[in-house]
Amino acid sequence: MHKDIEEILLDRIEIEKIARDLAGKIRKKYEGQEVVFLGILKGCFVFLADLTRELSLMDLKIDFLLVSSYGNESKSSGEVKILWDTNIDLKNKNVIIVEDIVDTGYTLSKLVEILQKREPASLGICALLDKTKAREVEIKIDYVGREVPNKFIVGCGLDYAEKYRQLPYVGILKKEIYEK
Ligand code: IMP
Ligand code: MG
């Protein structure tokens, strides 16, 4: 285990199982239909790969969005902007947003607002992790992997200052790392 990690929450095997289970639900729901996966950069890259590997026979389009984070500003006033957009026309498409983790919920709720204007046939949300205790705005997550405690989580794509994304597991970062 990496020295900066306090505890492992999900190992590689568990992450793969989550991806397989969620992929199964998605496959069932959209049988015979085209689906557009929109991964939210950068944290989604590992989970999106795990998920889509399980969907090799689906009629799938995959693209990515980069959205601005609210940084240190007050979260309620923080505006979410798309910094890198998809050029797939989402009108009348089944769209699934793929996120690493849902925390306050602001990013996704604003993003849903923006993407709904493009008139998709459906707009779903799939997230590997859910910090339900940190939620500040209500948001419906259609496919969720695992609830995690309200602590700083890294690994499997999730970072702290761009580090730890490569860890093959999901773990809690030691407090002394982000408090120093
Ligand atoms: P929200 O708008 O507060 O839900 O923030 C969601 C985004 O914040 C996620 O997509 C992550 O990129 C980031 N984030 C929230 N919590 C964590 C965490 O514990 N570790 C790493 N990134 C996080
Ligand atoms: Mg993110």
mmCIF file of C-alpha atoms and ligand atoms in Angstrom:
data_model
loop_
_atom_site.group_PDB
_atom_site.id
_atom_site.type_symbol
_atom_site.label_atom_id
_atom_site.label_comp_id
_atom_site.label_asym_id
_atom_site.label_seq_id
_atom_site.Cartn_x
_atom_site.Cartn_y
_atom_site.Cartn_z
ATOM 1 C CA MET A 1 0.000 0.000 0.000
ATOM 2 C CA HIS A 2 1.170 3.558 -0.735
ATOM 3 C CA LYS A 3 2.559 5.283 2.358
ATOM 4 C CA ASP A 4 0.148 8.247 2.031
ATOM 5 C CA ILE A 5 -2.945 6.039 2.199
ATOM 6 C CA GLU A 6 -4.739 5.536 5.492
ATOM 7 C CA GLU A 7 -7.132 2.812 4.450
ATOM 8 C CA ILE A 8 -8.159 0.940 1.326
ATOM 9 C CA LEU A 9 -11.906 1.093 0.691
ATOM 10 C CA LEU A 10 -12.128 -0.827 -2.578
ATOM 11 C CA ASP A 11 -9.494 -3.053 -4.065
ATOM 12 C CA ARG A 12 -9.040 -3.777 -7.755
ATOM 13 C CA ILE A 13 -11.248 -6.892 -7.644
ATOM 14 C CA GLU A 14 -14.114 -4.987 -5.997
ATOM 15 C CA ILE A 15 -13.833 -2.127 -8.485
ATOM 16 C CA GLU A 16 -14.000 -4.597 -11.365
ATOM 17 C CA LYS A 17 -17.069 -6.218 -9.846
ATOM 18 C CA ILE A 18 -18.782 -2.840 -9.445
ATOM 19 C CA ALA A 19 -18.019 -1.990 -13.080
ATOM 20 C CA ARG A 20 -19.372 -5.361 -14.211
ATOM 21 C CA ASP A 21 -22.576 -4.982 -12.173
ATOM 22 C CA LEU A 22 -23.264 -1.423 -13.330
ATOM 23 C CA ALA A 23 -22.458 -2.356 -16.936
ATOM 24 C CA GLY A 24 -24.976 -5.189 -16.649
ATOM 25 C CA LYS A 25 -27.710 -2.785 -15.549
ATOM 26 C CA ILE A 26 -26.894 -0.338 -18.336
ATOM 27 C CA ARG A 27 -26.819 -3.105 -20.938
ATOM 28 C CA LYS A 28 -30.225 -4.329 -19.836
ATOM 29 C CA LYS A 29 -31.835 -0.903 -19.779
ATOM 30 C CA TYR A 30 -30.599 0.218 -23.208
ATOM 31 C CA GLU A 31 -30.778 -3.070 -25.082
ATOM 32 C CA GLY A 32 -30.745 -2.446 -28.831
ATOM 33 C CA GLN A 33 -30.322 1.313 -28.415
ATOM 34 C CA GLU A 34 -27.424 3.635 -28.973
ATOM 35 C CA VAL A 35 -25.880 5.210 -25.879
ATOM 36 C CA VAL A 36 -23.460 8.113 -25.577
ATOM 37 C CA PHE A 37 -21.110 7.952 -22.590
ATOM 38 C CA LEU A 38 -19.736 11.299 -21.485
ATOM 39 C CA GLY A 39 -16.837 10.899 -19.079
ATOM 40 C CA ILE A 40 -16.055 13.862 -16.852
ATOM 41 C CA LEU A 41 -12.325 14.498 -16.961
ATOM 42 C CA LYS A 42 -10.045 13.799 -15.480
ATOM 43 C CA GLY A 43 -11.111 11.509 -12.664
ATOM 44 C CA CYS A 44 -13.332 9.277 -14.786
ATOM 45 C CA PHE A 45 -10.623 7.774 -16.950
ATOM 46 C CA VAL A 46 -10.050 4.514 -15.060
ATOM 47 C CA PHE A 47 -13.658 3.789 -14.147
ATOM 48 C CA LEU A 48 -14.915 4.656 -17.635
ATOM 49 C CA ALA A 49 -12.406 2.189 -19.075
ATOM 50 C CA ASP A 50 -13.491 -0.534 -16.627
ATOM 51 C CA LEU A 51 -17.137 0.116 -17.399
ATOM 52 C CA THR A 52 -16.905 0.230 -21.175
ATOM 53 C CA ARG A 53 -14.684 -2.855 -21.354
ATOM 54 C CA GLU A 54 -17.766 -4.711 -20.080
ATOM 55 C CA LEU A 55 -19.942 -3.259 -22.843
ATOM 56 C CA SER A 56 -18.094 -4.393 -25.928
ATOM 57 C CA LEU A 57 -21.253 -5.433 -27.791
ATOM 58 C CA MET A 58 -23.214 -2.277 -27.088
ATOM 59 C CA ASP A 59 -23.869 0.469 -29.622
ATOM 60 C CA LEU A 60 -21.706 2.970 -27.805
ATOM 61 C CA LYS A 61 -20.184 6.372 -28.401
ATOM 62 C CA ILE A 62 -17.633 7.591 -25.882
ATOM 63 C CA ASP A 63 -16.481 11.144 -25.373
ATOM 64 C CA PHE A 64 -15.222 13.364 -22.580
ATOM 65 C CA LEU A 65 -16.073 16.693 -21.035
ATOM 66 C CA LEU A 66 -13.807 18.886 -18.977
ATOM 67 C CA VAL A 67 -15.744 21.089 -16.590
ATOM 68 C CA SER A 68 -14.431 23.925 -14.482
ATOM 69 C CA SER A 69 -14.412 23.282 -10.772
ATOM 70 C CA TYR A 70 -15.575 25.910 -8.343
ATOM 71 C CA GLY A 71 -12.156 25.898 -6.641
ATOM 72 C CA ASN A 72 -12.163 27.723 -3.345
ATOM 73 C CA GLU A 73 -15.128 29.890 -4.096
ATOM 74 C CA SER A 74 -18.386 29.525 -2.283
ATOM 75 C CA LYS A 75 -19.906 26.424 -3.756
ATOM 76 C CA SER A 76 -23.391 27.799 -4.184
ATOM 77 C CA SER A 77 -22.172 30.765 -6.218
ATOM 78 C CA GLY A 78 -19.633 28.689 -8.110
ATOM 79 C CA GLU A 79 -20.623 28.407 -11.721
ATOM 80 C CA VAL A 80 -19.837 25.255 -13.607
ATOM 81 C CA LYS A 81 -18.573 25.785 -17.131
ATOM 82 C CA ILE A 82 -17.708 23.287 -19.826
ATOM 83 C CA LEU A 83 -14.066 23.926 -20.734
ATOM 84 C CA TRP A 84 -13.777 21.062 -23.220
ATOM 85 C CA ASP A 85 -16.955 19.979 -24.895
ATOM 86 C CA THR A 86 -18.109 17.061 -26.979
ATOM 87 C CA ASN A 87 -19.052 17.606 -30.591
ATOM 88 C CA ILE A 88 -21.469 14.693 -30.567
ATOM 89 C CA ASP A 89 -24.982 15.983 -31.164
ATOM 90 C CA LEU A 90 -26.861 14.823 -28.056
ATOM 91 C CA LYS A 91 -30.333 15.572 -29.393
ATOM 92 C CA ASN A 92 -32.605 12.506 -29.049
ATOM 93 C CA LYS A 93 -29.678 10.409 -27.775
ATOM 94 C CA ASN A 94 -29.485 8.313 -24.635
ATOM 95 C CA VAL A 95 -26.707 10.004 -22.711
ATOM 96 C CA ILE A 96 -24.945 8.735 -19.596
ATOM 97 C CA ILE A 97 -22.599 10.993 -17.665
ATOM 98 C CA VAL A 98 -19.757 9.046 -16.060
ATOM 99 C CA GLU A 99 -18.206 10.523 -12.899
ATOM 100 C CA ASP A 100 -15.603 9.300 -10.456
ATOM 101 C CA ILE A 101 -17.277 10.643 -7.323
ATOM 102 C CA VAL A 102 -20.270 12.761 -6.366
ATOM 103 C CA ASP A 103 -19.513 15.032 -3.433
ATOM 104 C CA THR A 104 -21.678 18.144 -2.881
ATOM 105 C CA GLY A 105 -23.492 17.410 -6.131
ATOM 106 C CA TYR A 106 -23.040 20.933 -7.539
ATOM 107 C CA THR A 107 -20.943 19.912 -10.518
ATOM 108 C CA LEU A 108 -23.422 17.309 -11.707
ATOM 109 C CA SER A 109 -26.566 19.306 -11.024
ATOM 110 C CA LYS A 110 -25.212 22.245 -13.043
ATOM 111 C CA LEU A 111 -23.950 19.967 -15.780
ATOM 112 C CA VAL A 112 -27.311 18.238 -16.052
ATOM 113 C CA GLU A 113 -28.931 21.666 -16.412
ATOM 114 C CA ILE A 114 -26.555 22.541 -19.264
ATOM 115 C CA LEU A 115 -26.871 19.196 -21.068
ATOM 116 C CA GLN A 116 -30.678 19.054 -20.802
ATOM 117 C CA LYS A 117 -30.777 22.097 -23.107
ATOM 118 C CA ARG A 118 -29.372 19.866 -25.846
ATOM 119 C CA GLU A 119 -32.556 17.785 -25.669
ATOM 120 C CA PRO A 120 -31.213 14.268 -25.178
ATOM 121 C CA ALA A 121 -33.798 11.471 -25.228
ATOM 122 C CA SER A 122 -32.556 10.538 -21.761
ATOM 123 C CA LEU A 123 -29.801 11.733 -19.459
ATOM 124 C CA GLY A 124 -28.465 9.335 -16.844
ATOM 125 C CA ILE A 125 -25.681 9.551 -14.304
ATOM 126 C CA CYS A 126 -23.224 6.810 -13.412
ATOM 127 C CA ALA A 127 -20.704 7.350 -10.604
ATOM 128 C CA LEU A 128 -18.185 4.976 -9.090
ATOM 129 C CA LEU A 129 -18.345 6.607 -5.663
ATOM 130 C CA ASP A 130 -20.937 8.539 -3.711
ATOM 131 C CA LYS A 131 -20.116 10.717 -0.711
ATOM 132 C CA THR A 132 -23.741 10.995 0.357
ATOM 133 C CA LYS A 133 -22.893 12.739 3.656
ATOM 134 C CA ALA A 134 -21.361 15.653 1.755
ATOM 135 C CA ARG A 135 -24.369 16.243 -0.479
ATOM 136 C CA GLU A 136 -25.606 19.847 -0.613
ATOM 137 C CA VAL A 137 -27.899 19.710 -3.616
ATOM 138 C CA GLU A 138 -30.232 16.887 -4.389
ATOM 139 C CA ILE A 139 -29.308 14.875 -7.422
ATOM 140 C CA LYS A 140 -30.470 11.524 -8.687
ATOM 141 C CA ILE A 141 -27.630 9.146 -9.513
ATOM 142 C CA ASP A 142 -28.962 6.338 -11.672
ATOM 143 C CA TYR A 143 -25.995 4.006 -11.352
ATOM 144 C CA VAL A 144 -23.797 4.203 -8.290
ATOM 145 C CA GLY A 145 -20.927 1.929 -7.334
ATOM 146 C CA ARG A 146 -20.315 2.423 -3.642
ATOM 147 C CA GLU A 147 -21.032 4.894 -0.886
ATOM 148 C CA VAL A 148 -17.856 6.256 0.724
ATOM 149 C CA PRO A 149 -17.241 8.214 3.935
ATOM 150 C CA ASN A 150 -16.921 11.995 3.874
ATOM 151 C CA LYS A 151 -13.123 11.924 3.748
ATOM 152 C CA PHE A 152 -10.581 12.666 1.050
ATOM 153 C CA ILE A 153 -10.591 9.770 -1.382
ATOM 154 C CA VAL A 154 -7.920 9.005 -3.995
ATOM 155 C CA GLY A 155 -6.985 6.298 -6.458
ATOM 156 C CA CYS A 156 -8.689 4.703 -9.465
ATOM 157 C CA GLY A 157 -8.566 8.055 -11.259
ATOM 158 C CA LEU A 158 -9.259 10.263 -8.237
ATOM 159 C CA ASP A 159 -6.516 12.687 -7.326
ATOM 160 C CA TYR A 160 -5.194 15.001 -4.724
ATOM 161 C CA ALA A 161 -3.267 17.784 -6.529
ATOM 162 C CA GLU A 162 -3.074 15.530 -9.634
ATOM 163 C CA LYS A 163 -1.399 12.731 -7.675
ATOM 164 C CA TYR A 164 -2.504 9.192 -6.735
ATOM 165 C CA ARG A 165 -4.716 8.731 -9.827
ATOM 166 C CA GLN A 166 -2.730 5.643 -10.791
ATOM 167 C CA LEU A 167 -3.416 3.700 -7.594
ATOM 168 C CA PRO A 168 -5.251 0.495 -8.555
ATOM 169 C CA TYR A 169 -7.476 0.779 -5.470
ATOM 170 C CA VAL A 170 -9.729 3.446 -3.900
ATOM 171 C CA GLY A 171 -8.418 4.650 -0.560
ATOM 172 C CA ILE A 172 -8.616 7.343 2.067
ATOM 173 C CA LEU A 173 -5.754 9.841 1.889
ATOM 174 C CA LYS A 174 -3.958 10.484 5.176
ATOM 175 C CA LYS A 175 -5.020 13.786 6.685
ATOM 176 C CA GLU A 176 -1.423 14.935 7.197
ATOM 177 C CA ILE A 177 -0.949 14.964 3.415
ATOM 178 C CA TYR A 178 -3.582 17.572 2.640
ATOM 179 C CA GLU A 179 -3.292 19.481 5.900
ATOM 180 C CA LYS A 180 0.426 20.163 5.671
HETATM 181 P P1 IMP B 1 -19.134 18.052 -6.349
HETATM 182 O O1 IMP B 1 -19.549 19.110 -7.315
HETATM 183 O O2 IMP B 1 -18.891 18.613 -4.966
HETATM 184 O O3 IMP B 1 -20.058 16.874 -6.295
HETATM 185 O O4 IMP B 1 -17.699 17.619 -6.775
HETATM 186 C C1 IMP B 1 -17.439 16.573 -7.559
HETATM 187 C C2 IMP B 1 -16.000 16.579 -8.032
HETATM 188 O O5 IMP B 1 -15.078 16.971 -7.013
HETATM 189 C C3 IMP B 1 -15.651 15.168 -8.405
HETATM 190 O O6 IMP B 1 -15.884 14.949 -9.764
HETATM 191 C C4 IMP B 1 -14.185 15.086 -8.057
HETATM 192 O O7 IMP B 1 -13.427 15.465 -9.173
HETATM 193 C C5 IMP B 1 -13.975 16.082 -6.969
HETATM 194 N N1 IMP B 1 -13.941 15.403 -5.650
HETATM 195 C C6 IMP B 1 -14.886 15.438 -4.696
HETATM 196 N N2 IMP B 1 -14.540 14.716 -3.625
HETATM 197 C C7 IMP B 1 -13.330 14.187 -3.920
HETATM 198 C C8 IMP B 1 -12.431 13.312 -3.189
HETATM 199 O O8 IMP B 1 -12.664 12.866 -2.058
HETATM 200 N N3 IMP B 1 -11.277 12.984 -3.830
HETATM 201 C C9 IMP B 1 -10.964 13.436 -5.070
HETATM 202 N N4 IMP B 1 -11.776 14.242 -5.777
HETATM 203 C C10 IMP B 1 -12.945 14.623 -5.205
HETATM 204 MG MG MG B 2 -14.453 14.838 -11.256
#
